[in-house]
Each structure stands twice: as structure tokens, then as C-alpha cells.
Tab-separated table of C-alpha atoms in Angstrom:
chain	number	residue	atom	x	y	z
A	1	MET	CA	-19.940	-24.234	6.468
A	2	CYS	CA	-17.620	-24.531	9.407
A	3	TYR	CA	-15.162	-27.438	9.475
A	4	LYS	CA	-14.500	-28.299	13.038
A	5	VAL	CA	-11.169	-29.920	12.901
A	6	ARG	CA	-9.087	-30.609	15.971
A	7	VAL	CA	-5.916	-28.862	14.744
A	8	LYS	CA	-3.775	-26.168	16.410
A	9	ILE	CA	-1.389	-24.556	13.891
A	10	LEU	CA	1.460	-22.101	14.597
A	11	PHE	CA	1.935	-20.229	11.498
A	12	VAL	CA	5.431	-18.719	11.057
A	13	SER	CA	6.474	-16.080	8.456
A	14	SER	CA	8.830	-13.447	8.011
A	15	GLU	CA	6.224	-11.110	6.579
A	16	ILE	CA	2.487	-10.799	6.821
A	17	VAL	CA	0.093	-8.253	5.412
A	18	PRO	CA	-0.895	-5.697	6.665
A	19	PHE	CA	1.999	-5.446	9.119
A	20	ALA	CA	4.962	-5.733	6.852
A	21	SER	CA	5.508	-7.303	3.283
A	22	SER	CA	7.716	-7.347	0.366
A	23	GLY	CA	5.369	-9.019	-2.068
A	24	GLY	CA	3.305	-12.207	-2.505
A	25	LEU	CA	4.591	-14.009	0.487
A	26	GLY	CA	3.026	-11.443	2.822
A	27	ASP	CA	-0.342	-11.554	0.929
A	28	VAL	CA	-0.606	-15.432	1.204
A	29	CYS	CA	0.479	-15.463	4.782
A	30	ALA	CA	-2.278	-13.121	5.623
A	31	ALA	CA	-4.992	-14.753	3.668
A	32	LEU	CA	-4.438	-18.347	4.536
A	33	PRO	CA	-4.555	-17.937	8.317
A	34	LYS	CA	-7.644	-15.874	7.916
A	35	ALA	CA	-9.401	-18.482	5.797
A	36	LEU	CA	-8.319	-21.448	8.075
A	37	SER	CA	-9.772	-19.732	11.048
A	38	ARG	CA	-13.053	-19.252	9.247
A	39	LYS	CA	-12.986	-23.072	8.898
A	40	GLY	CA	-12.610	-23.704	12.626
A	41	ILE	CA	-8.884	-24.037	12.646
A	42	ASN	CA	-7.225	-22.890	15.973
A	43	ILE	CA	-4.279	-20.730	14.434
A	44	ILE	CA	-1.737	-18.423	15.941
A	45	LYS	CA	0.599	-16.228	13.666
A	46	ILE	CA	4.110	-15.207	14.451
A	47	MET	CA	6.502	-12.841	12.814
A	48	PRO	CA	9.210	-10.328	13.398
A	49	LEU	CA	8.363	-6.775	14.714
A	50	TYR	CA	10.135	-4.680	12.204
A	51	GLY	CA	10.780	-1.020	12.873
A	52	CYS	CA	8.472	-0.202	9.990
A	53	ILE	CA	5.440	-1.704	11.556
A	54	ASP	CA	2.983	0.764	12.968
A	55	ARG	CA	2.352	-0.502	16.661
A	56	GLU	CA	-0.349	2.082	17.328
A	57	LYS	CA	-2.216	1.631	14.140
A	58	TYR	CA	-2.438	-2.120	14.505
A	59	PHE	CA	-2.985	-2.104	18.291
A	60	ILE	CA	0.207	-4.158	18.977
A	61	GLU	CA	1.072	-4.343	22.638
A	62	PRO	CA	3.713	-5.874	24.885
A	63	THR	CA	2.926	-9.111	26.618
A	64	GLY	CA	5.503	-8.575	29.339
A	65	ILE	CA	7.248	-11.751	28.227
A	66	GLU	CA	10.881	-11.491	27.811
A	67	LEU	CA	13.259	-14.104	26.600
A	68	ASN	CA	16.984	-14.490	26.596
A	69	ILE	CA	18.200	-16.131	23.341
A	70	SER	CA	21.814	-17.318	23.243
A	71	PHE	CA	24.103	-17.446	20.264
A	72	SER	CA	26.923	-19.626	21.774
A	73	ASN	CA	28.945	-17.009	23.705
A	74	SER	CA	26.293	-14.006	23.300
A	75	THR	CA	22.834	-13.509	24.718
A	76	TYR	CA	20.259	-11.250	23.336
A	77	LEU	CA	16.924	-9.996	24.929
A	78	VAL	CA	13.740	-10.656	22.947
A	79	LYS	CA	10.519	-9.038	24.036
A	80	ILE	CA	7.077	-10.543	22.947
A	81	TYR	CA	4.186	-8.217	21.577
A	82	SER	CA	0.877	-9.479	20.500
A	83	GLN	CA	-2.229	-8.296	18.600
A	84	THR	CA	-5.704	-10.051	18.295
A	85	TYR	CA	-7.977	-9.382	15.349
A	86	GLU	CA	-10.939	-11.410	14.257
A	87	ASN	CA	-10.069	-14.158	16.750
A	88	ILE	CA	-6.515	-14.750	15.582
A	89	THR	CA	-3.673	-13.794	17.673
A	90	THR	CA	-0.373	-12.642	16.263
A	91	TYR	CA	2.809	-12.733	18.178
A	92	PHE	CA	5.736	-10.489	17.415
A	93	ILE	CA	9.420	-11.146	18.135
A	94	GLN	CA	10.911	-7.771	19.130
A	95	SER	CA	14.682	-7.126	19.105
A	96	ASP	CA	16.097	-3.639	18.867
A	97	VAL	CA	19.518	-5.124	17.681
A	98	PHE	CA	18.100	-7.103	14.726
A	99	PHE	CA	14.638	-5.875	13.646
A	100	ASN	CA	14.547	-2.144	14.614
A	101	ARG	CA	14.897	-1.319	10.942
A	102	GLU	CA	12.881	0.284	8.247
A	103	ASN	CA	13.313	-2.472	5.768
A	104	LEU	CA	12.643	-6.233	6.016
A	105	TYR	CA	15.736	-7.818	4.381
A	106	VAL	CA	17.817	-5.209	2.579
A	107	ASP	CA	19.228	-1.728	2.644
A	108	GLU	CA	20.386	0.398	-0.325
A	109	TYR	CA	23.661	-1.614	-0.513
A	110	GLY	CA	21.769	-5.104	-0.733
A	111	ASP	CA	21.151	-7.901	1.807
A	112	TYR	CA	21.674	-6.900	5.400
A	113	ASP	CA	25.065	-8.555	6.363
A	114	ASP	CA	23.471	-10.084	9.432
A	115	ASN	CA	20.430	-11.682	7.917
A	116	PHE	CA	21.542	-15.109	9.259
A	117	GLU	CA	21.753	-13.833	12.808
A	118	ARG	CA	18.462	-11.886	12.559
A	119	PHE	CA	16.484	-14.865	11.436
A	120	LEU	CA	18.306	-17.342	13.697
A	121	LEU	CA	17.248	-15.142	16.647
A	122	PHE	CA	13.651	-15.085	15.280
A	123	GLN	CA	13.555	-18.907	14.955
A	124	LYS	CA	15.129	-19.600	18.319
A	125	ALA	CA	12.857	-17.106	19.938
A	126	ILE	CA	9.692	-18.961	18.556
A	127	VAL	CA	10.909	-22.311	20.097
A	128	GLY	CA	11.632	-20.462	23.237
A	129	LEU	CA	8.090	-18.910	23.330
A	130	ILE	CA	6.434	-22.370	22.546
A	131	ASP	CA	8.308	-23.804	25.585
A	132	PHE	CA	7.693	-20.750	27.896
A	133	LEU	CA	3.893	-20.634	27.227
A	134	ASN	CA	3.822	-24.560	27.241
A	135	LEU	CA	1.920	-24.306	23.961
A	136	SER	CA	0.298	-27.320	22.835
A	137	ILE	CA	0.908	-27.181	19.098
A	138	ASP	CA	-0.160	-29.795	16.539
A	139	ILE	CA	1.767	-28.336	13.506
A	140	VAL	CA	4.327	-25.633	13.193
A	141	HIS	CA	3.776	-24.192	9.709
A	142	CYS	CA	6.963	-22.543	8.499
A	143	ASN	CA	7.284	-20.383	5.409
A	144	ASP	CA	10.473	-19.938	3.422
A	145	TRP	CA	14.040	-20.161	4.416
A	146	GLN	CA	13.568	-17.544	7.203
A	147	SER	CA	11.722	-20.162	9.260
A	148	SER	CA	13.046	-23.430	7.732
A	149	LEU	CA	15.605	-24.006	10.773
A	150	ILE	CA	12.574	-24.439	13.116
A	151	PRO	CA	12.095	-28.201	12.492
A	152	ILE	CA	15.650	-28.717	13.448
A	153	PHE	CA	15.453	-26.610	16.566
A	154	LEU	CA	12.322	-28.445	17.699
A	155	LYS	CA	14.158	-31.679	17.584
A	156	TYR	CA	17.602	-30.577	18.794
A	157	GLY	CA	16.767	-27.758	21.063
A	158	THR	CA	18.178	-24.053	20.731
A	159	GLN	CA	21.008	-24.281	23.381
A	160	GLY	CA	22.807	-27.492	22.579
A	161	LYS	CA	20.242	-29.578	24.512
A	162	LEU	CA	17.892	-32.182	23.081
A	163	ARG	CA	14.417	-31.266	23.144
A	164	LEU	CA	11.294	-33.498	23.363
A	165	CYS	CA	9.584	-32.709	20.026
A	166	ASN	CA	5.836	-33.224	20.088
A	167	GLU	CA	5.148	-30.844	17.300
A	168	LYS	CA	4.665	-31.861	13.713
A	169	THR	CA	6.200	-29.525	11.131
A	170	LEU	CA	5.278	-28.292	7.508
A	171	LEU	CA	7.569	-26.309	5.417
A	172	THR	CA	6.156	-24.341	2.608
A	173	ILE	CA	8.473	-23.367	-0.348
A	174	HIS	CA	7.354	-19.979	-1.712
A	175	ASN	CA	10.457	-19.692	-3.753
A	176	LEU	CA	13.366	-22.227	-3.950
A	177	ALA	CA	15.704	-19.461	-5.481
A	178	HIS	CA	16.250	-18.029	-2.072
A	179	GLN	CA	17.644	-20.571	0.197
A	180	GLY	CA	19.350	-18.897	3.064
A	181	VAL	CA	22.940	-19.906	2.453
A	182	PHE	CA	25.595	-18.494	4.840
A	183	ASP	CA	29.175	-19.057	5.850
A	184	SER	CA	29.904	-22.258	7.702
A	185	LYS	CA	31.876	-20.114	10.278
A	186	LYS	CA	28.361	-19.095	11.686
A	187	PHE	CA	27.363	-22.627	12.454
A	188	TYR	CA	28.623	-22.332	16.139
A	189	LEU	CA	25.966	-19.673	16.645
A	190	MET	CA	23.138	-22.293	16.155
A	191	GLN	CA	24.350	-24.362	19.156
A	192	LEU	CA	23.430	-27.498	17.393
A	193	PRO	CA	25.229	-30.843	17.403
A	194	LEU	CA	28.135	-31.019	15.132
A	195	SER	CA	26.520	-33.800	13.339
A	196	CYS	CA	23.941	-31.344	11.956
A	197	PHE	CA	26.596	-29.748	9.840
A	198	SER	CA	26.926	-32.533	7.443
A	199	ASP	CA	25.605	-33.279	3.804
A	200	LYS	CA	22.757	-35.074	5.519
A	201	ILE	CA	21.261	-31.982	7.043
A	202	LEU	CA	22.678	-28.474	6.763
A	203	GLU	CA	26.046	-28.590	4.844
A	204	PHE	CA	25.862	-27.335	1.314
A	205	TYR	CA	29.094	-27.145	-0.683
A	206	GLY	CA	30.922	-26.059	2.514
A	207	ASN	CA	28.253	-23.510	3.685
A	208	ILE	CA	25.029	-23.716	5.739
A	209	ASN	CA	21.873	-24.065	3.702
A	210	CYS	CA	18.872	-23.212	5.824
A	211	PHE	CA	16.307	-24.296	3.285
A	212	LYS	CA	18.048	-27.696	2.798
A	213	GLY	CA	18.011	-28.310	6.684
A	214	GLY	CA	14.212	-27.666	6.776
A	215	ILE	CA	13.409	-29.733	3.624
A	216	ILE	CA	15.210	-32.700	5.268
A	217	GLU	CA	13.848	-32.356	8.685
A	218	ALA	CA	10.313	-31.113	8.267
A	219	ASP	CA	7.596	-33.791	8.472
A	220	ALA	CA	6.327	-32.593	5.175
A	221	VAL	CA	7.214	-30.035	2.361
A	222	ASN	CA	4.826	-28.307	0.060
A	223	THR	CA	5.126	-25.749	-2.750
A	224	VAL	CA	2.601	-23.108	-3.730
A	225	SER	CA	1.448	-24.667	-6.933
A	226	PRO	CA	1.284	-28.254	-8.266
A	227	SER	CA	3.427	-27.685	-11.374
A	228	TYR	CA	6.137	-26.098	-9.245
A	229	ALA	CA	6.116	-29.092	-6.892
A	230	LYS	CA	7.067	-31.218	-10.058
A	231	GLU	CA	9.530	-28.674	-11.512
A	232	ILE	CA	11.690	-28.316	-8.363
A	233	LEU	CA	12.571	-32.105	-8.822
A	234	LEU	CA	14.352	-31.319	-12.121
A	235	GLU	CA	17.840	-30.007	-12.202
A	236	LYS	CA	16.687	-26.987	-14.279
A	237	TYR	CA	14.344	-25.713	-11.403
A	238	GLY	CA	15.983	-27.396	-8.387
A	239	ASN	CA	18.558	-24.778	-7.705
A	240	SER	CA	21.064	-27.531	-6.773
A	241	LEU	CA	18.636	-29.012	-4.137
A	242	ASP	CA	16.925	-31.359	-6.663
A	243	GLY	CA	18.757	-34.266	-5.334
A	244	VAL	CA	17.589	-33.487	-1.574
A	245	LEU	CA	14.111	-32.849	-2.927
A	246	ASN	CA	13.881	-36.039	-4.928
A	247	ASN	CA	14.711	-38.088	-1.671
A	248	ARG	CA	11.865	-36.469	-0.091
A	249	SER	CA	9.502	-36.696	-3.183
A	250	ASP	CA	6.965	-38.862	-1.252
A	251	ASN	CA	6.237	-36.046	1.183
A	252	ILE	CA	6.298	-33.024	-1.216
A	253	TYR	CA	2.749	-31.575	-2.164
A	254	GLY	CA	1.700	-28.966	-4.370
A	255	ILE	CA	-1.132	-26.490	-3.201
A	256	LEU	CA	-2.070	-23.682	-5.506
A	257	ASN	CA	-1.998	-20.340	-3.735
A	258	GLY	CA	-5.297	-18.524	-3.339
A	259	VAL	CA	-6.130	-14.863	-3.145
A	260	ASP	CA	-8.452	-13.041	-0.782
A	261	TYR	CA	-11.121	-11.728	-3.012
A	262	GLU	CA	-12.403	-9.460	-0.210
A	263	ARG	CA	-9.336	-7.360	-0.870
A	264	TRP	CA	-8.951	-7.907	-4.732
A	265	SER	CA	-12.363	-7.344	-6.366
A	266	PRO	CA	-13.431	-4.709	-8.984
A	267	ASN	CA	-16.941	-4.597	-7.503
A	268	SER	CA	-15.843	-3.236	-4.209
A	269	ASP	CA	-12.182	-2.068	-4.494
A	270	SER	CA	-11.824	1.306	-2.701
A	271	TYR	CA	-8.414	1.989	-4.461
A	272	ILE	CA	-9.813	2.105	-8.098
A	273	ASP	CA	-11.501	5.037	-9.609
A	274	CYS	CA	-14.774	3.318	-10.684
A	275	ASN	CA	-15.957	-0.093	-9.620
A	276	PHE	CA	-16.997	-2.528	-12.202
A	277	SER	CA	-18.309	-6.099	-12.615
A	278	ILE	CA	-18.455	-8.774	-15.125
A	279	ASN	CA	-21.821	-7.639	-16.043
A	280	ASP	CA	-21.054	-3.983	-16.552
A	281	LEU	CA	-17.476	-3.302	-17.766
A	282	SER	CA	-17.898	0.446	-18.381
A	283	GLY	CA	-16.278	1.156	-15.208
A	284	LYS	CA	-13.036	-0.475	-16.434
A	285	LEU	CA	-12.794	2.085	-19.341
A	286	LYS	CA	-13.129	4.732	-16.807
A	287	CYS	CA	-10.316	3.314	-14.748
A	288	LYS	CA	-8.148	3.152	-17.928
A	289	LYS	CA	-8.744	6.741	-18.553
A	290	GLU	CA	-8.043	7.727	-15.024
A	291	LEU	CA	-5.073	5.780	-14.959
A	292	GLN	CA	-3.622	7.314	-18.069
A	293	SER	CA	-4.407	10.718	-16.760
A	294	LEU	CA	-2.726	9.871	-13.564
A	295	LEU	CA	0.529	8.754	-15.335
A	296	ASN	CA	0.440	11.695	-17.876
A	297	LEU	CA	-0.230	9.349	-20.798
A	298	GLU	CA	-2.397	10.384	-23.681
A	299	HIS	CA	-5.913	9.047	-23.237
A	300	LYS	CA	-6.263	6.351	-26.064
A	301	GLU	CA	-9.227	4.316	-25.321
A	302	ASN	CA	-8.594	1.815	-28.240
A	303	VAL	CA	-4.799	1.551	-27.829
A	304	PRO	CA	-3.606	-1.297	-25.520
A	305	LEU	CA	-2.549	-0.333	-22.136
A	306	ILE	CA	0.012	-2.890	-21.047
A	307	SER	CA	1.233	-3.049	-17.388
A	308	MET	CA	3.759	-4.975	-15.331
A	309	VAL	CA	3.642	-4.969	-11.599
A	310	SER	CA	6.550	-6.798	-10.249
A	311	ARG	CA	9.694	-6.981	-8.179
A	312	LEU	CA	12.458	-5.962	-10.567
A	313	THR	CA	14.621	-8.972	-10.660
A	314	SER	CA	15.948	-11.320	-13.316
A	315	GLN	CA	13.474	-13.992	-12.259
A	316	LYS	CA	10.660	-11.810	-13.580
A	317	GLY	CA	11.946	-12.078	-17.280
A	318	LEU	CA	12.962	-8.425	-17.537
A	319	ASP	CA	16.029	-9.224	-19.639
A	320	LEU	CA	13.798	-10.800	-22.172
A	321	LEU	CA	11.503	-7.729	-22.123
A	322	PHE	CA	14.412	-5.473	-22.605
A	323	GLU	CA	15.638	-7.540	-25.590
A	324	SER	CA	12.150	-7.190	-27.215
A	325	PHE	CA	11.579	-3.514	-26.410
A	326	ASP	CA	12.622	-1.859	-29.607
A	327	GLU	CA	10.310	-4.290	-31.566
A	328	LEU	CA	7.385	-3.378	-29.159
A	329	MET	CA	7.873	0.195	-29.405
A	330	LYS	CA	6.985	0.047	-33.086
A	331	LYS	CA	3.417	-1.118	-31.949
A	332	ASP	CA	0.793	1.316	-31.085
A	333	ILE	CA	0.695	0.472	-27.360
A	334	GLN	CA	1.405	2.117	-24.061
A	335	ILE	CA	3.612	0.208	-21.338
A	336	ILE	CA	3.661	1.114	-17.669
A	337	PHE	CA	5.778	-0.365	-14.848
A	338	LEU	CA	5.274	-0.377	-11.192
A	339	GLY	CA	7.838	-2.013	-8.765
A	340	THR	CA	11.063	-1.953	-7.103
A	341	GLY	CA	13.990	-4.256	-6.975
A	342	GLU	CA	17.646	-4.521	-8.229
A	343	GLN	CA	19.339	-1.264	-8.980
A	344	TRP	CA	20.401	-2.248	-12.482
A	345	TYR	CA	16.749	-3.207	-13.489
A	346	GLU	CA	15.281	-0.055	-11.877
A	347	ASP	CA	17.868	2.040	-14.055
A	348	GLN	CA	17.084	0.076	-17.037
A	349	ILE	CA	13.413	0.767	-16.918
A	350	ARG	CA	13.980	4.444	-16.111
A	351	ASP	CA	16.052	4.628	-19.384
A	352	LEU	CA	13.070	2.998	-21.274
A	353	GLU	CA	10.908	5.775	-19.963
A	354	HIS	CA	13.471	8.486	-20.988
A	355	ARG	CA	13.679	7.095	-24.452
A	356	TRP	CA	9.978	6.731	-25.147
A	357	PRO	CA	8.389	9.154	-22.812
A	358	GLU	CA	5.069	9.234	-24.689
A	359	LYS	CA	4.548	5.632	-24.397
A	360	VAL	CA	6.431	4.297	-21.393
A	361	VAL	CA	5.866	5.233	-17.739
A	362	ALA	CA	7.864	3.892	-14.884
A	363	LYS	CA	6.784	4.142	-11.140
A	364	ILE	CA	9.730	2.775	-9.337
A	365	GLU	CA	8.078	2.363	-5.977
A	366	PHE	CA	6.118	-0.153	-3.890
A	367	SER	CA	2.535	1.026	-3.620
A	368	SER	CA	-0.599	-1.101	-2.959
A	369	SER	CA	-2.909	1.520	-4.001
A	370	LEU	CA	-1.280	2.140	-7.400
A	371	ALA	CA	-1.149	-1.810	-7.954
A	372	HIS	CA	-4.734	-1.899	-7.724
A	373	LYS	CA	-5.170	0.937	-10.214
A	374	PHE	CA	-2.726	-0.814	-12.522
A	375	PHE	CA	-4.770	-4.039	-12.463
A	376	ALA	CA	-8.123	-2.253	-12.902
A	377	GLY	CA	-7.069	0.098	-15.746
A	378	SER	CA	-4.749	-1.935	-17.930
A	379	ASP	CA	-5.800	-4.172	-20.884
A	380	ILE	CA	-2.811	-6.530	-20.815
A	381	PHE	CA	-0.535	-7.693	-18.012
A	382	LEU	CA	2.966	-8.964	-18.725
A	383	MET	CA	4.401	-11.734	-16.541
A	384	PRO	CA	7.261	-13.262	-18.548
A	385	SER	CA	8.988	-14.941	-15.464
A	386	THR	CA	11.660	-17.372	-16.041
A	387	PHE	CA	10.131	-19.458	-13.203
A	388	GLU	CA	7.253	-18.975	-11.134
A	389	PRO	CA	6.344	-20.831	-7.943
A	390	CYS	CA	2.826	-19.707	-8.243
A	391	GLY	CA	2.373	-15.998	-8.716
A	392	GLN	CA	-0.464	-13.902	-7.775
A	393	SER	CA	-0.375	-10.932	-10.101
A	394	GLN	CA	-1.797	-12.910	-12.902
A	395	ILE	CA	-4.573	-14.015	-10.576
A	396	PHE	CA	-5.257	-10.415	-9.686
A	397	SER	CA	-5.162	-9.142	-13.208
A	398	MET	CA	-7.548	-11.663	-14.367
A	399	ARG	CA	-10.031	-10.797	-11.595
A	400	TYR	CA	-9.962	-7.201	-12.937
A	401	GLY	CA	-10.250	-8.148	-16.552
A	402	THR	CA	-6.643	-7.554	-17.440
A	403	ILE	CA	-5.384	-10.342	-19.563
A	404	PRO	CA	-1.998	-11.887	-18.715
A	405	ILE	CA	0.709	-12.822	-21.185
A	406	ALA	CA	3.037	-15.324	-19.408
A	407	TYR	CA	5.571	-17.928	-19.834
A	408	ASN	CA	4.331	-21.430	-19.495
A	409	THR	CA	5.830	-22.422	-16.185
A	410	GLY	CA	5.114	-23.067	-12.478
A	411	GLY	CA	1.925	-21.596	-11.116
A	412	LEU	CA	1.444	-19.611	-14.404
A	413	SER	CA	0.765	-22.959	-16.076
A	414	ASP	CA	-1.882	-23.901	-13.284
A	415	THR	CA	-3.687	-20.449	-13.417
A	416	ILE	CA	-3.891	-19.404	-17.202
A	417	ILE	CA	-5.521	-21.185	-20.032
A	418	ASP	CA	-3.965	-20.268	-23.291
A	419	TYR	CA	-6.006	-18.606	-25.925
A	420	PRO	CA	-7.768	-20.008	-28.083
A	421	ARG	CA	-8.134	-23.135	-26.163
A	422	LYS	CA	-11.590	-23.929	-24.563
A	423	GLY	CA	-12.091	-21.685	-21.480
A	424	SER	CA	-9.056	-19.546	-22.337
A	425	THR	CA	-8.067	-16.833	-19.908
A	426	GLY	CA	-4.849	-15.469	-21.173
A	427	PHE	CA	-1.816	-16.216	-23.387
A	428	LEU	CA	1.150	-18.392	-22.675
A	429	PHE	CA	4.362	-18.537	-24.682
A	430	GLU	CA	6.181	-22.000	-24.744
A	431	THR	CA	9.734	-21.095	-25.479
A	432	PHE	CA	11.749	-18.613	-23.503
A	433	ASN	CA	13.136	-16.370	-26.166
A	434	THR	CA	12.230	-13.130	-27.912
A	435	PHE	CA	10.653	-14.662	-30.998
A	436	SER	CA	8.144	-16.686	-28.984
A	437	PHE	CA	7.546	-13.827	-26.591
A	438	LEU	CA	7.017	-11.243	-29.513
A	439	ASP	CA	4.923	-13.647	-31.446
A	440	LYS	CA	2.442	-14.078	-28.428
A	441	ILE	CA	2.287	-10.341	-27.767
A	442	ASN	CA	1.491	-9.769	-31.451
A	443	TYR	CA	-1.173	-12.421	-31.247
A	444	SER	CA	-2.761	-10.825	-28.231
A	445	LEU	CA	-2.883	-7.636	-29.906
A	446	ASP	CA	-4.792	-9.131	-32.896
A	447	VAL	CA	-7.256	-10.588	-30.467
A	448	TYR	CA	-7.555	-7.193	-28.555
A	449	ASN	CA	-8.635	-5.619	-31.936
A	450	GLN	CA	-11.447	-8.326	-32.223
A	451	LYS	CA	-13.661	-6.659	-29.713
A	452	ILE	CA	-16.240	-9.372	-29.445
A	453	ASN	CA	-13.699	-12.130	-28.806
A	454	TRP	CA	-11.695	-9.743	-26.276
A	455	THR	CA	-14.756	-9.050	-24.291
A	456	LYS	CA	-15.559	-12.819	-23.985
A	457	LEU	CA	-11.896	-13.267	-22.986
A	458	ILE	CA	-12.282	-10.635	-20.267
A	459	LYS	CA	-15.258	-12.219	-18.914
A	460	ARG	CA	-13.781	-15.781	-18.731
A	461	ALA	CA	-10.696	-14.391	-17.001
A	462	MET	CA	-12.999	-12.445	-14.500
A	463	LYS	CA	-14.919	-15.654	-13.684
A	464	CYS	CA	-11.839	-17.531	-12.645
A	465	ASN	CA	-11.954	-18.590	-8.926
A	466	PHE	CA	-8.606	-19.088	-7.179
A	467	SER	CA	-10.269	-18.281	-3.653
A	468	VAL	CA	-8.083	-18.788	-0.596
A	469	ASP	CA	-10.915	-20.790	0.910
A	470	GLN	CA	-10.194	-23.704	-1.582
A	471	MET	CA	-6.626	-23.301	-0.636
A	472	ALA	CA	-7.466	-23.504	3.066
A	473	LEU	CA	-9.361	-26.800	2.519
A	474	GLU	CA	-6.199	-28.331	0.797
A	475	TYR	CA	-3.954	-27.335	3.686
A	476	ILE	CA	-6.558	-28.729	6.181
A	477	ASN	CA	-6.418	-32.072	4.452
A	478	LEU	CA	-2.662	-31.869	4.368
A	479	TYR	CA	-2.504	-30.994	8.055
A	480	LYS	CA	-4.689	-34.173	8.823
A	481	LYS	CA	-2.281	-36.278	6.741
A	482	ILE	CA	0.765	-34.944	8.620
A	483	ILE	CA	-0.890	-35.613	12.061
A	484	SER	CA	-2.120	-39.205	11.133
A	485	ASN	CA	1.404	-40.096	10.063
């Protein structure tokens, strides 16, 4: 069914699969526009043209459009590139000065020192392109802090001159922990009225807070799960913006992230060694055997293979896992890691592998193909995040019959039903401490050894439907609401 809705969306993100991605943001920002387009929504995507993007592979070509973007006393040349695929056009903002780099946000020393300038240029260029092309946009859909200044620039202009703002704006919070906080000395680069640097808009404990400004100025705000929309109103999860968010609570919505099951399905996944389905799980055992072989682990069909595919940061509950590891290693299990992140966490995981080489394997890398193999070949998936706006890995794991163990928070609460409740699809621990965590792991291992119950659990997990199409319908309804208001 095609929903012919008169909506034109400019969809802005700092990362979009397959061009460039550092994690879940890139996946969602690829899947959602695709699903919206299938439902008749006229949508244009826009992102930076990073140096790591293969222009030839993706048929990205120059449009001939060049814009001069000013930062007070400095002017930078921006070139616009584009690509059209499956009736969706993606525009790319190209700048040799700011985006001709291999990584998106960081180098080996941490965040790029000029990330404020990089994404300031990006956002100013988007407003400039809207005006240059005289685009008639109903809603500019912004994602995370890297595009959260756009609602402000649409109203106040990019060069110190007021702009007639005909566009509505939606700001999606994918992770409130990353807010884009920068030194107030850089405010002059924005060329905004001085009144914008106040506690009513951008000022945040003497600094600039990009997310705060966007939350205040956007027509509506949403999070990527219903539970997270409620949690961020609390001091515990609000990251010092709970007061600002409570002031906007009437215009904050929670829409659960969906996934593209065309990319994530054991029936047809080209990355895995053997396809399988809910009606024939034999291929999953073959995937487990091949994964153990690939990682030089002893093939043990009846020993739980536990995996973790994640960015290696404190948010992901790694400290809790490290505290529990000596106890875990007393069990007859194998644990495998895949991901990159903060150097300290990478080193700690390498140390675990060094201490228990026969039971632990660490792949400190970002690999989409390996991620698919991990989800398909593992028995249990660990996701002990301290907080989780939505999370997609638990959704992927369930589709592949790999049972998640997670902390009962945010989107994890919205997607996992705790065993042995009716319809259970995984395991949730309620208190964030080692006792609760280990207790839930031990319980899951007991159920694992109950083969009939475990197989039923696998099949319930695989039946879960968190399709991006359902997510798209909810966004369409929100777009309509924003426009009608």
C-alpha cells in the first residue's frame, strides 16, 4: 500500500549507510528515508562528503553548485555533490578543509579539535543550499547535535540577517549524551544575534550547547524509543538538559527505531556461512561452527558462545562486564568481542583475550561482515548498557536467534520481553550491579541447557517484528502533526 501524503522532507544526518557510518545512527538514517520513500514521501537526504566515501563506487557526482560560507571574518568554499538511487537524491556537502579526512569525528588522539567548525559549516551550507535551489521544504528533519543548529539558522539566517522561515523542523535525539558542547569564544563564528547566546537558547554553563539550542528552537523533538522519551525528562538520564526537556515535554515524542530486514535476515544474508530460518535452525549451528573456526576457538556445539558487538565506551556497560569477568570465566562458556572505541577499553578487552586465550577472542575493528557472522553464530548476546536510547544490536541478534541479555533501560525495555514472562524474547536484569548481572547470566545458562525451552525462546525472538516500515508510519503521523500545528 502506498500512502500518498503531501510532505516534502529534507533529511539531514552526519552519517548515512552505505556512504559513511560509525554505528546505529548511520543505519537508521539509511533505512528510514528508504521506507518513507516507499510510502510516497518526497524525501531528500543530505550529509557531509567525507574523505572516506568512495565517490566512484556510489556514483557521486558534482552538481556544479558552489557556495561561499562565511564564519564572521572567514569564508570557505563548499561544493555540492549528489547521487540518486531508488528515486531518492542524496546531496553531499564537500569541503577540503573540513571533510577531506578518513574518519568522521575522531582521529587517534580523540575528537577532532575543529568539530564545531566542521558541523557549523555543514549546517550553514544546508541552509544556503535550500535558499540557492529555492527548495520548498515542509519539514527539515535533523538528527543529533551535528545538525541541531539548523532550526536556529532557518530562523535567524546564517550571516547575521533574519531569514523568512517557511520550513518546520523536527530534531531526533539518538543519544543525548553527546550534545555538541563548545567554548563560548566560538559563538562569533555562528553570526547569530547576541540574544541567541543566552540561557534561553544556546548558553550552557558558559559554553555553547548545540543540542540545547536545537531542542528549544525545533518545532518538535523526538527520541528513538518511547521509554527513552520518558527517561530523558529525569535528572538521571537528562544529562543536565532535563529542565530544558521538561519545558518542551508537550512536543517530545518517542518513536522506536526499526531495522531494515532486507539487510538483516538470516534467510538471505550473504555475509553468513549458512542461511537459516525459524523453521530450520540447522544453519545456525553451522554458522556457530564456522564462527568458532574463524576465531580459532575450539568447536563446542553445546557450550554457549556469547558475543558482544559494540562501540567500546563506558555507556555500553563494559565496566560492569570487567568487574564480573573472573566469575564468568569459571563457567564453561566462550566470549567474543567485536568493536572499536576508547583506547582504555580496547586495551582492557585485549588483556582479557591474553588472560583467557582459549575462551575469549577480541576483534578490535569495525566490520559489517563480521558483525553479521557474530549475530548469526552466537547463542547469547550481551548488551549491559548503562542507558540505551534504542539500540539496534539487540534487534539484530533476536532476528538471528541469538538471545540478548540486557539492562532494563530505554529501548532495551521496549524491545526485549524478559524470560519467563509470556512471549519472552530475552533476559533483562533490573539493578545495575554485578550481582544482578551475573544472576541473570547464570539464569540464561540454565535455560540454555533446557534445549526445548531454549529453542522455543529462539523462535519467539526470531518472530519479533521491528520493521522500519512501522517506524516510517509513525514518522509520517508525526510529520502531519508538525505541519498541522
